[in-house]
Amino acid sequence: MIGQFAIREVLEADLDGLARVVVNTVRFGYRGYFPDDFLEALTPEKERESRRLAILVPGSFCFAAIDESQQQIVGLAYGAPRKGLNQFNRSVLEDLYVLPNYQGFGIGAELFWAFAAEHQKHGRKDLLARSFIDHPSSAFYEYMGGKLLTLAPRLFGSKKVNELEYMWELDDLRRLRRATKSGHG
């Protein structure tokens, strides 16, 4: 049973929990999209170090969803400013993961809004997120009001997949959040 959950900024003590969420969610949610050898190469130890380095990126934001009854991390949202020329006003939601047993309860949406609010607080103009054709996350981003921006091939291990990029503008985020709070979105 899913109990109460809280969204909060990540602490360094959360790294093991974050790694567990990423490895379990990616292995479950991307089987068939990525080669099995790529998925099996994901380990909590490697992911813990990757998360540690990621949260040290200047301007990055990372939030955890905590199941308060189990006192465990069940989801995360991570992102940072977009790198590149004329990209300083954009944030990229690099990762949004919720453990499979906790999906469908609004946790992903709450993580998204926590990230978006932090993004707005720091004066970012646009928010970007990536997904893959025919993956459930693309439907989630569309439901959250994302506008399809680009489609590009990307290599994961030995497999090429088509990556989608979604965008939200600052005004869109404000309007969408008001609509969801009032039950109209």
PDB file of C-alpha atoms in Angstrom:
ATOM      1  CA  MET A   1       0.000   0.000   0.000  1.00  0.00           C
ATOM      2  CA  ILE A   2       1.196   3.479  -0.866  1.00  0.00           C
ATOM      3  CA  GLY A   3       1.200   5.807   2.124  1.00  0.00           C
ATOM      4  CA  GLN A   4       1.985   9.464   2.515  1.00  0.00           C
ATOM      5  CA  PHE A   5       4.992  10.750   0.640  1.00  0.00           C
ATOM      6  CA  ALA A   6       7.055  13.904   0.890  1.00  0.00           C
ATOM      7  CA  ILE A   7       9.168  15.727  -1.665  1.00  0.00           C
ATOM      8  CA  ARG A   8      12.380  17.332  -0.458  1.00  0.00           C
ATOM      9  CA  GLU A   9      15.802  18.374  -1.674  1.00  0.00           C
ATOM     10  CA  VAL A  10      18.353  15.588  -1.784  1.00  0.00           C
ATOM     11  CA  LEU A  11      20.968  15.208   0.930  1.00  0.00           C
ATOM     12  CA  GLU A  12      24.320  13.493   0.521  1.00  0.00           C
ATOM     13  CA  ALA A  13      23.037  10.757   2.841  1.00  0.00           C
ATOM     14  CA  ASP A  14      20.414   9.943   0.165  1.00  0.00           C
ATOM     15  CA  LEU A  15      22.906   8.721  -2.449  1.00  0.00           C
ATOM     16  CA  ASP A  16      22.398   4.987  -1.809  1.00  0.00           C
ATOM     17  CA  GLY A  17      18.610   5.378  -2.019  1.00  0.00           C
ATOM     18  CA  LEU A  18      18.862   7.439  -5.205  1.00  0.00           C
ATOM     19  CA  ALA A  19      21.129   4.823  -6.803  1.00  0.00           C
ATOM     20  CA  ARG A  20      18.675   2.054  -5.891  1.00  0.00           C
ATOM     21  CA  VAL A  21      15.759   3.969  -7.450  1.00  0.00           C
ATOM     22  CA  VAL A  22      17.657   4.706 -10.672  1.00  0.00           C
ATOM     23  CA  VAL A  23      18.954   1.155 -11.187  1.00  0.00           C
ATOM     24  CA  ASN A  24      15.623  -0.527 -10.391  1.00  0.00           C
ATOM     25  CA  THR A  25      13.537   1.920 -12.416  1.00  0.00           C
ATOM     26  CA  VAL A  26      15.802   1.925 -15.470  1.00  0.00           C
ATOM     27  CA  ARG A  27      16.117  -1.870 -15.516  1.00  0.00           C
ATOM     28  CA  PHE A  28      12.331  -2.237 -15.255  1.00  0.00           C
ATOM     29  CA  GLY A  29      11.197   0.680 -17.407  1.00  0.00           C
ATOM     30  CA  TYR A  30      13.705   0.473 -20.230  1.00  0.00           C
ATOM     31  CA  ARG A  31      13.873  -3.271 -20.857  1.00  0.00           C
ATOM     32  CA  GLY A  32      13.273  -3.672 -24.576  1.00  0.00           C
ATOM     33  CA  TYR A  33      14.422  -0.108 -25.292  1.00  0.00           C
ATOM     34  CA  PHE A  34      18.045  -0.620 -24.278  1.00  0.00           C
ATOM     35  CA  PRO A  35      20.166  -3.749 -24.763  1.00  0.00           C
ATOM     36  CA  ASP A  36      20.179  -6.158 -21.812  1.00  0.00           C
ATOM     37  CA  ASP A  37      23.970  -5.868 -21.439  1.00  0.00           C
ATOM     38  CA  PHE A  38      23.596  -2.076 -21.087  1.00  0.00           C
ATOM     39  CA  LEU A  39      20.912  -2.507 -18.392  1.00  0.00           C
ATOM     40  CA  GLU A  40      22.826  -5.193 -16.508  1.00  0.00           C
ATOM     41  CA  ALA A  41      25.945  -2.999 -16.462  1.00  0.00           C
ATOM     42  CA  LEU A  42      24.045  -0.518 -14.274  1.00  0.00           C
ATOM     43  CA  THR A  43      25.050  -1.088 -10.673  1.00  0.00           C
ATOM     44  CA  PRO A  44      24.113   0.759  -7.483  1.00  0.00           C
ATOM     45  CA  GLU A  45      27.819   1.418  -6.826  1.00  0.00           C
ATOM     46  CA  LYS A  46      28.411   3.081 -10.205  1.00  0.00           C
ATOM     47  CA  GLU A  47      25.129   4.947  -9.999  1.00  0.00           C
ATOM     48  CA  ARG A  48      25.887   6.202  -6.480  1.00  0.00           C
ATOM     49  CA  GLU A  49      29.094   7.816  -7.732  1.00  0.00           C
ATOM     50  CA  SER A  50      27.326   9.213 -10.791  1.00  0.00           C
ATOM     51  CA  ARG A  51      24.630  10.768  -8.537  1.00  0.00           C
ATOM     52  CA  ARG A  52      27.262  12.178  -6.172  1.00  0.00           C
ATOM     53  CA  LEU A  53      29.017  13.939  -9.062  1.00  0.00           C
ATOM     54  CA  ALA A  54      25.712  15.113 -10.565  1.00  0.00           C
ATOM     55  CA  ILE A  55      24.477  16.875  -7.441  1.00  0.00           C
ATOM     56  CA  LEU A  56      27.774  18.776  -7.288  1.00  0.00           C
ATOM     57  CA  VAL A  57      27.141  20.413 -10.691  1.00  0.00           C
ATOM     58  CA  PRO A  58      26.702  24.164 -10.107  1.00  0.00           C
ATOM     59  CA  GLY A  59      23.065  25.153 -10.521  1.00  0.00           C
ATOM     60  CA  SER A  60      21.785  21.569 -10.416  1.00  0.00           C
ATOM     61  CA  PHE A  61      18.594  20.659  -8.558  1.00  0.00           C
ATOM     62  CA  CYS A  62      17.751  17.239  -7.175  1.00  0.00           C
ATOM     63  CA  PHE A  63      14.604  16.259  -5.302  1.00  0.00           C
ATOM     64  CA  ALA A  64      13.657  12.970  -3.669  1.00  0.00           C
ATOM     65  CA  ALA A  65      10.224  11.490  -3.062  1.00  0.00           C
ATOM     66  CA  ILE A  66      10.136   9.773   0.320  1.00  0.00           C
ATOM     67  CA  ASP A  67       7.568   7.154   1.324  1.00  0.00           C
ATOM     68  CA  GLU A  68       7.035   8.331   4.886  1.00  0.00           C
ATOM     69  CA  SER A  69       5.624   5.017   6.104  1.00  0.00           C
ATOM     70  CA  GLN A  70       8.664   3.087   4.830  1.00  0.00           C
ATOM     71  CA  GLN A  71      11.177   5.930   5.299  1.00  0.00           C
ATOM     72  CA  GLN A  72      12.701   5.187   1.909  1.00  0.00           C
ATOM     73  CA  ILE A  73      13.356   7.073  -1.295  1.00  0.00           C
ATOM     74  CA  VAL A  74      10.895   6.016  -3.994  1.00  0.00           C
ATOM     75  CA  GLY A  75      11.552   8.625  -6.678  1.00  0.00           C
ATOM     76  CA  LEU A  76      13.805  11.447  -7.793  1.00  0.00           C
ATOM     77  CA  ALA A  77      13.977  14.404 -10.135  1.00  0.00           C
ATOM     78  CA  TYR A  78      17.366  15.752 -11.185  1.00  0.00           C
ATOM     79  CA  GLY A  79      18.426  18.440 -13.602  1.00  0.00           C
ATOM     80  CA  ALA A  80      20.824  21.253 -14.283  1.00  0.00           C
ATOM     81  CA  PRO A  81      21.213  24.320 -16.478  1.00  0.00           C
ATOM     82  CA  ARG A  82      21.482  23.557 -20.196  1.00  0.00           C
ATOM     83  CA  LYS A  83      25.056  23.686 -21.404  1.00  0.00           C
ATOM     84  CA  GLY A  84      25.983  25.443 -24.590  1.00  0.00           C
ATOM     85  CA  LEU A  85      25.828  28.773 -26.355  1.00  0.00           C
ATOM     86  CA  ASN A  86      22.740  30.866 -25.482  1.00  0.00           C
ATOM     87  CA  GLN A  87      21.376  28.106 -23.252  1.00  0.00           C
ATOM     88  CA  PHE A  88      21.890  29.786 -19.858  1.00  0.00           C
ATOM     89  CA  ASN A  89      18.159  30.446 -19.375  1.00  0.00           C
ATOM     90  CA  ARG A  90      17.202  26.791 -19.790  1.00  0.00           C
ATOM     91  CA  SER A  91      17.119  23.930 -17.332  1.00  0.00           C
ATOM     92  CA  VAL A  92      17.086  20.293 -18.338  1.00  0.00           C
ATOM     93  CA  LEU A  93      15.178  17.737 -16.299  1.00  0.00           C
ATOM     94  CA  GLU A  94      17.750  14.999 -16.847  1.00  0.00           C
ATOM     95  CA  ASP A  95      16.121  12.307 -14.715  1.00  0.00           C
ATOM     96  CA  LEU A  96      12.653  11.705 -13.348  1.00  0.00           C
ATOM     97  CA  TYR A  97      12.345   8.228 -11.857  1.00  0.00           C
ATOM     98  CA  VAL A  98       9.707   6.640  -9.642  1.00  0.00           C
ATOM     99  CA  LEU A  99       9.963   3.020  -8.508  1.00  0.00           C
ATOM    100  CA  PRO A 100       7.519   0.831 -10.482  1.00  0.00           C
ATOM    101  CA  ASN A 101       5.343  -0.007  -7.435  1.00  0.00           C
ATOM    102  CA  TYR A 102       4.899   3.712  -6.730  1.00  0.00           C
ATOM    103  CA  GLN A 103       3.980   4.841 -10.248  1.00  0.00           C
ATOM    104  CA  GLY A 104       0.455   6.076 -10.938  1.00  0.00           C
ATOM    105  CA  PHE A 105       0.001   7.832  -7.572  1.00  0.00           C
ATOM    106  CA  GLY A 106       1.034  11.366  -8.585  1.00  0.00           C
ATOM    107  CA  ILE A 107       4.577  11.132  -7.251  1.00  0.00           C
ATOM    108  CA  GLY A 108       6.145  11.810 -10.654  1.00  0.00           C
ATOM    109  CA  ALA A 109       3.968  14.882 -11.113  1.00  0.00           C
ATOM    110  CA  GLU A 110       4.906  16.230  -7.676  1.00  0.00           C
ATOM    111  CA  LEU A 111       8.612  15.684  -8.414  1.00  0.00           C
ATOM    112  CA  PHE A 112       8.138  17.463 -11.745  1.00  0.00           C
ATOM    113  CA  TRP A 113       6.463  20.467 -10.064  1.00  0.00           C
ATOM    114  CA  ALA A 114       9.140  20.656  -7.350  1.00  0.00           C
ATOM    115  CA  PHE A 115      11.816  20.754 -10.034  1.00  0.00           C
ATOM    116  CA  ALA A 116       9.861  23.285 -12.119  1.00  0.00           C
ATOM    117  CA  ALA A 117       9.358  25.585  -9.106  1.00  0.00           C
ATOM    118  CA  GLU A 118      13.084  25.553  -8.338  1.00  0.00           C
ATOM    119  CA  HIS A 119      13.788  26.158 -12.021  1.00  0.00           C
ATOM    120  CA  GLN A 120      11.500  29.223 -11.965  1.00  0.00           C
ATOM    121  CA  LYS A 121      12.956  30.501  -8.692  1.00  0.00           C
ATOM    122  CA  HIS A 122      16.380  30.632 -10.347  1.00  0.00           C
ATOM    123  CA  GLY A 123      15.143  32.646 -13.319  1.00  0.00           C
ATOM    124  CA  ARG A 124      15.243  29.975 -15.982  1.00  0.00           C
ATOM    125  CA  LYS A 125      13.140  30.741 -19.054  1.00  0.00           C
ATOM    126  CA  ASP A 126      12.523  27.244 -20.417  1.00  0.00           C
ATOM    127  CA  LEU A 127      12.476  23.714 -19.066  1.00  0.00           C
ATOM    128  CA  LEU A 128      13.479  20.737 -21.217  1.00  0.00           C
ATOM    129  CA  ALA A 129      13.033  16.990 -20.675  1.00  0.00           C
ATOM    130  CA  ARG A 130      13.853  13.955 -22.805  1.00  0.00           C
ATOM    131  CA  SER A 131      12.061  10.708 -23.509  1.00  0.00           C
ATOM    132  CA  PHE A 132      11.881   8.042 -26.197  1.00  0.00           C
ATOM    133  CA  ILE A 133       9.326   7.236 -28.880  1.00  0.00           C
ATOM    134  CA  ASP A 134       6.633   4.886 -27.560  1.00  0.00           C
ATOM    135  CA  HIS A 135       7.968   4.999 -23.997  1.00  0.00           C
ATOM    136  CA  PRO A 136       5.453   5.757 -21.190  1.00  0.00           C
ATOM    137  CA  SER A 137       7.522   8.752 -20.091  1.00  0.00           C
ATOM    138  CA  SER A 138       6.728  10.527 -23.380  1.00  0.00           C
ATOM    139  CA  ALA A 139       3.000  10.226 -22.599  1.00  0.00           C
ATOM    140  CA  PHE A 140       3.698  11.578 -19.090  1.00  0.00           C
ATOM    141  CA  TYR A 141       5.522  14.636 -20.446  1.00  0.00           C
ATOM    142  CA  GLU A 142       2.735  15.269 -22.929  1.00  0.00           C
ATOM    143  CA  TYR A 143       0.178  14.978 -20.107  1.00  0.00           C
ATOM    144  CA  MET A 144       2.252  17.489 -18.128  1.00  0.00           C
ATOM    145  CA  GLY A 145       1.909  19.943 -21.033  1.00  0.00           C
ATOM    146  CA  GLY A 146       5.291  19.510 -22.700  1.00  0.00           C
ATOM    147  CA  LYS A 147       5.622  20.603 -26.314  1.00  0.00           C
ATOM    148  CA  LEU A 148       7.590  18.285 -28.574  1.00  0.00           C
ATOM    149  CA  LEU A 149      10.696  20.165 -29.630  1.00  0.00           C
ATOM    150  CA  THR A 150      13.058  17.701 -31.347  1.00  0.00           C
ATOM    151  CA  LEU A 151      13.548  14.082 -32.332  1.00  0.00           C
ATOM    152  CA  ALA A 152      17.079  12.705 -32.610  1.00  0.00           C
ATOM    153  CA  PRO A 153      18.729   9.278 -32.679  1.00  0.00           C
ATOM    154  CA  ARG A 154      20.886   8.347 -29.684  1.00  0.00           C
ATOM    155  CA  LEU A 155      23.095   5.322 -29.061  1.00  0.00           C
ATOM    156  CA  PHE A 156      22.730   3.263 -25.851  1.00  0.00           C
ATOM    157  CA  GLY A 157      25.195   0.423 -25.802  1.00  0.00           C
ATOM    158  CA  SER A 158      24.762  -1.171 -29.220  1.00  0.00           C
ATOM    159  CA  LYS A 159      21.205   0.039 -29.830  1.00  0.00           C
ATOM    160  CA  LYS A 160      20.086   3.246 -31.513  1.00  0.00           C
ATOM    161  CA  VAL A 161      16.867   4.737 -30.098  1.00  0.00           C
ATOM    162  CA  ASN A 162      14.914   7.834 -31.106  1.00  0.00           C
ATOM    163  CA  GLU A 163      15.030  10.425 -28.356  1.00  0.00           C
ATOM    164  CA  LEU A 164      12.332  13.081 -28.003  1.00  0.00           C
ATOM    165  CA  GLU A 165      12.883  16.433 -26.333  1.00  0.00           C
ATOM    166  CA  TYR A 166       9.983  18.297 -24.718  1.00  0.00           C
ATOM    167  CA  MET A 167       9.896  21.944 -23.685  1.00  0.00           C
ATOM    168  CA  TRP A 168       7.871  24.077 -21.290  1.00  0.00           C
ATOM    169  CA  GLU A 169       8.099  27.867 -21.226  1.00  0.00           C
ATOM    170  CA  LEU A 170       7.922  29.730 -17.923  1.00  0.00           C
ATOM    171  CA  ASP A 171       4.411  31.081 -18.600  1.00  0.00           C
ATOM    172  CA  ASP A 172       3.244  27.574 -19.610  1.00  0.00           C
ATOM    173  CA  LEU A 173       4.484  26.161 -16.313  1.00  0.00           C
ATOM    174  CA  ARG A 174       2.643  28.770 -14.265  1.00  0.00           C
ATOM    175  CA  ARG A 175      -0.606  28.221 -16.181  1.00  0.00           C
ATOM    176  CA  LEU A 176      -0.323  24.422 -16.078  1.00  0.00           C
ATOM    177  CA  ARG A 177       0.377  24.376 -12.338  1.00  0.00           C
ATOM    178  CA  ARG A 178      -2.635  26.597 -11.617  1.00  0.00           C
ATOM    179  CA  ALA A 179      -4.801  24.298 -13.758  1.00  0.00           C
ATOM    180  CA  THR A 180      -3.640  21.150 -11.987  1.00  0.00           C
ATOM    181  CA  LYS A 181      -4.089  22.724  -8.547  1.00  0.00           C
ATOM    182  CA  SER A 182      -7.656  23.643  -9.416  1.00  0.00           C
ATOM    183  CA  GLY A 183      -8.361  20.161 -10.782  1.00  0.00           C
ATOM    184  CA  HIS A 184      -8.564  21.190 -14.432  1.00  0.00           C
ATOM    185  CA  GLY A 185      -5.345  19.643 -15.710  1.00  0.00           C
TER     186      GLY A 185
END
